[in-house]
C-alpha positions as YAML, in Angstrom:
chain: A
units: angstrom
residues:
- id: 1
  name: MET
  ca: [-44.09, 24.60, 5.97]
- id: 2
  name: ILE
  ca: [-46.98, 22.57, 5.03]
- id: 3
  name: ARG
  ca: [-48.04, 20.07, 7.85]
- id: 4
  name: ALA
  ca: [-49.53, 16.59, 6.46]
- id: 5
  name: GLY
  ca: [-52.41, 16.02, 6.12]
- id: 6
  name: ARG
  ca: [-53.24, 19.84, 5.58]
- id: 7
  name: GLN
  ca: [-52.15, 20.67, 2.37]
- id: 8
  name: HIS
  ca: [-56.10, 20.66, 1.13]
- id: 9
  name: ARG
  ca: [-56.43, 23.79, 4.02]
- id: 10
  name: VAL
  ca: [-53.50, 26.09, 2.18]
- id: 11
  name: ARG
  ca: [-54.90, 29.83, 0.99]
- id: 12
  name: THR
  ca: [-53.50, 32.95, -0.56]
- id: 13
  name: LEU
  ca: [-54.43, 36.29, 0.52]
- id: 14
  name: ALA
  ca: [-56.66, 36.25, -2.94]
- id: 15
  name: ASP
  ca: [-58.59, 33.07, -1.63]
- id: 16
  name: ILE
  ca: [-58.97, 34.71, 1.78]
- id: 17
  name: ALA
  ca: [-60.27, 38.48, 0.03]
- id: 18
  name: ALA
  ca: [-62.92, 36.19, -2.36]
- id: 19
  name: GLN
  ca: [-64.21, 34.33, 0.99]
- id: 20
  name: GLN
  ca: [-64.92, 38.52, 2.45]
- id: 21
  name: GLY
  ca: [-65.97, 39.56, -1.02]
- id: 22
  name: ILE
  ca: [-63.59, 42.15, -1.33]
- id: 23
  name: ALA
  ca: [-60.51, 42.43, -3.58]
- id: 24
  name: VAL
  ca: [-57.14, 41.81, -2.94]
- id: 25
  name: GLN
  ca: [-56.64, 45.05, -3.08]
- id: 26
  name: THR
  ca: [-58.57, 45.68, -0.34]
- id: 27
  name: LEU
  ca: [-58.31, 43.01, 1.99]
- id: 28
  name: LEU
  ca: [-54.00, 44.58, 1.64]
- id: 29
  name: ASN
  ca: [-55.50, 47.92, 2.35]
- id: 30
  name: SER
  ca: [-57.44, 46.82, 4.98]
- id: 31
  name: ARG
  ca: [-54.08, 45.41, 6.85]
- id: 32
  name: GLN
  ca: [-56.35, 42.39, 8.65]
- id: 33
  name: HIS
  ca: [-53.46, 40.61, 7.62]
- id: 34
  name: GLN
  ca: [-51.90, 41.80, 9.83]
- id: 35
  name: ALA
  ca: [-53.65, 42.30, 12.07]
- id: 36
  name: GLU
  ca: [-52.48, 41.71, 15.78]
- id: 37
  name: GLY
  ca: [-54.13, 37.33, 15.66]
- id: 38
  name: PHE
  ca: [-54.20, 36.44, 12.52]
- id: 39
  name: PRO
  ca: [-52.53, 33.52, 11.95]
- id: 40
  name: ALA
  ca: [-49.34, 33.48, 10.64]
- id: 41
  name: PRO
  ca: [-48.16, 32.65, 7.37]
- id: 42
  name: LEU
  ca: [-46.89, 29.19, 6.69]
- id: 43
  name: ASN
  ca: [-44.13, 31.25, 4.70]
- id: 44
  name: GLY
  ca: [-42.71, 33.25, 6.47]
- id: 45
  name: THR
  ca: [-40.28, 34.27, 3.35]
- id: 46
  name: GLY
  ca: [-42.09, 32.73, 0.40]
- id: 47
  name: ARG
  ca: [-44.58, 34.87, -1.99]
- id: 48
  name: PRO
  ca: [-47.26, 34.21, -1.71]
- id: 49
  name: LYS
  ca: [-48.18, 33.82, 1.16]
- id: 50
  name: LEU
  ca: [-49.76, 30.85, 2.53]
- id: 51
  name: TYR
  ca: [-52.85, 30.88, 5.53]
- id: 52
  name: ASP
  ca: [-53.23, 27.47, 7.11]
- id: 53
  name: ALA
  ca: [-58.02, 27.83, 5.97]
- id: 54
  name: GLU
  ca: [-58.51, 26.56, 9.05]
- id: 55
  name: GLN
  ca: [-56.79, 28.67, 11.30]
- id: 56
  name: VAL
  ca: [-58.08, 31.70, 9.10]
- id: 57
  name: ASP
  ca: [-61.78, 30.82, 9.20]
- id: 58
  name: ALA
  ca: [-61.55, 30.76, 13.06]
- id: 59
  name: TYR
  ca: [-60.16, 34.23, 13.41]
- id: 60
  name: LEU
  ca: [-62.39, 35.46, 10.87]
- id: 61
  name: ALA
  ca: [-65.49, 34.37, 12.64]
- id: 62
  name: GLY
  ca: [-64.29, 35.78, 16.24]
- id: 63
  name: ARG
  ca: [-63.06, 32.44, 17.62]
- id: 64
  name: PRO
  ca: [-59.93, 31.51, 19.21]
- id: 65
  name: VAL
  ca: [-57.24, 30.78, 16.75]
- id: 66
  name: PRO
  ca: [-56.00, 26.76, 16.26]
- id: 67
  name: LEU
  ca: [-52.38, 25.65, 16.67]
- id: 68
  name: LEU
  ca: [-51.16, 23.64, 13.53]
- id: 69
  name: PRO
  ca: [-49.11, 20.55, 14.89]
- id: 70
  name: LYS
  ca: [-45.50, 20.73, 15.78]
- id: 71
  name: THR
  ca: [-44.05, 17.95, 15.19]
- id: 72
  name: ASP
  ca: [-41.99, 17.10, 11.79]
- id: 73
  name: ASP
  ca: [-43.40, 14.17, 9.88]
- id: 74
  name: ASP
  ca: [-42.14, 13.04, 6.42]
- id: 75
  name: ALA
  ca: [-45.13, 14.33, 4.44]
- id: 76
  name: ASP
  ca: [-44.90, 17.72, 5.86]
- id: 77
  name: LEU
  ca: [-44.40, 20.09, 2.43]
- id: 78
  name: LEU
  ca: [-41.07, 21.79, 2.48]
- id: 79
  name: ASP
  ca: [-41.17, 25.49, 0.09]
- id: 80
  name: ARG
  ca: [-37.51, 26.52, -1.38]
- id: 81
  name: GLN
  ca: [-36.57, 27.94, 1.22]
- id: 82
  name: GLU
  ca: [-37.45, 25.31, 3.47]
- id: 83
  name: ALA
  ca: [-35.97, 22.46, 1.95]
- id: 84
  name: ALA
  ca: [-32.72, 24.49, 1.38]
- id: 85
  name: HIS
  ca: [-32.48, 25.09, 4.31]
- id: 86
  name: LEU
  ca: [-32.65, 21.56, 5.75]
- id: 87
  name: ARG
  ca: [-30.23, 20.16, 1.96]
- id: 88
  name: GLY
  ca: [-27.70, 22.91, 4.28]
- id: 89
  name: MET
  ca: [-27.82, 24.62, 0.74]
- id: 90
  name: THR
  ca: [-28.60, 27.68, -0.65]
- id: 91
  name: PRO
  ca: [-32.42, 29.04, -2.40]
- id: 92
  name: LYS
  ca: [-30.16, 28.52, -5.61]
- id: 93
  name: GLN
  ca: [-28.55, 25.06, -5.16]
- id: 94
  name: TRP
  ca: [-31.89, 23.89, -4.61]
- id: 95
  name: ASP
  ca: [-33.36, 25.11, -7.51]
- id: 96
  name: THR
  ca: [-30.60, 22.78, -9.33]
- id: 97
  name: ARG
  ca: [-31.13, 20.46, -6.99]
- id: 98
  name: LYS
  ca: [-34.96, 20.16, -7.59]
- id: 99
  name: THR
  ca: [-34.52, 19.16, -10.65]
- id: 100
  name: ASP
  ca: [-33.34, 15.64, -10.22]
- id: 101
  name: PRO
  ca: [-36.42, 13.71, -11.80]
- id: 102
  name: VAL
  ca: [-35.87, 12.08, -8.60]
- id: 103
  name: VAL
  ca: [-37.43, 15.42, -6.50]
- id: 104
  name: HIS
  ca: [-38.77, 16.73, -9.21]
- id: 105
  name: GLU
  ca: [-41.18, 13.98, -9.36]
- id: 106
  name: HIS
  ca: [-42.64, 14.47, -5.99]
- id: 107
  name: LEU
  ca: [-43.40, 18.32, -6.74]
- id: 108
  name: VAL
  ca: [-46.64, 19.74, -5.26]
- id: 109
  name: LEU
  ca: [-47.97, 23.01, -6.01]
- id: 110
  name: ALA
  ca: [-49.47, 24.48, -3.09]
- id: 111
  name: GLY
  ca: [-51.41, 28.35, -3.56]
- id: 112
  name: GLY
  ca: [-49.10, 28.54, -7.41]
- id: 113
  name: VAL
  ca: [-46.08, 27.97, -4.42]
- id: 114
  name: GLU
  ca: [-43.50, 24.82, -4.98]
- id: 115
  name: HIS
  ca: [-43.08, 22.40, -2.44]
- id: 116
  name: TRP
  ca: [-41.15, 18.97, -1.22]
- id: 117
  name: PRO
  ca: [-42.18, 16.29, 0.82]
- id: 118
  name: ARG
  ca: [-39.89, 16.35, 3.87]
- id: 119
  name: ALA
  ca: [-38.79, 12.40, 3.11]
- id: 120
  name: VAL
  ca: [-37.91, 13.44, -0.93]
- id: 121
  name: VAL
  ca: [-35.85, 16.37, 0.70]
- id: 122
  name: ARG
  ca: [-33.78, 15.02, 2.66]
- id: 123
  name: ASP
  ca: [-33.02, 11.09, 1.37]
- id: 124
  name: HIS
  ca: [-32.37, 12.59, -2.30]
...
């Protein structure tokens, strides 16, 4: 989930590799993104993995990684798995639901991954 107001802070592993001036494969081979203390992905099961830039920047600079907000907000952005879970559906059922124009018009791409605001998922 991308917490409300943090969409502009989303980074992919490709973004993180580019920030460091290395190839994505080099980043993957180094397993830096799996090291202890590296920020957890925002989307546990989704692909590509998305990360919060503020957390990544702090980690790379050797500073404490800031915590993300814990309180749910209607403007939080939910990916396919999270949207399906909130609605009590399977992801495949969500794939059908997301085509409804009332839902589809609120589609947000973050890091190349489809997301919808929590309020839209819950209320429509």
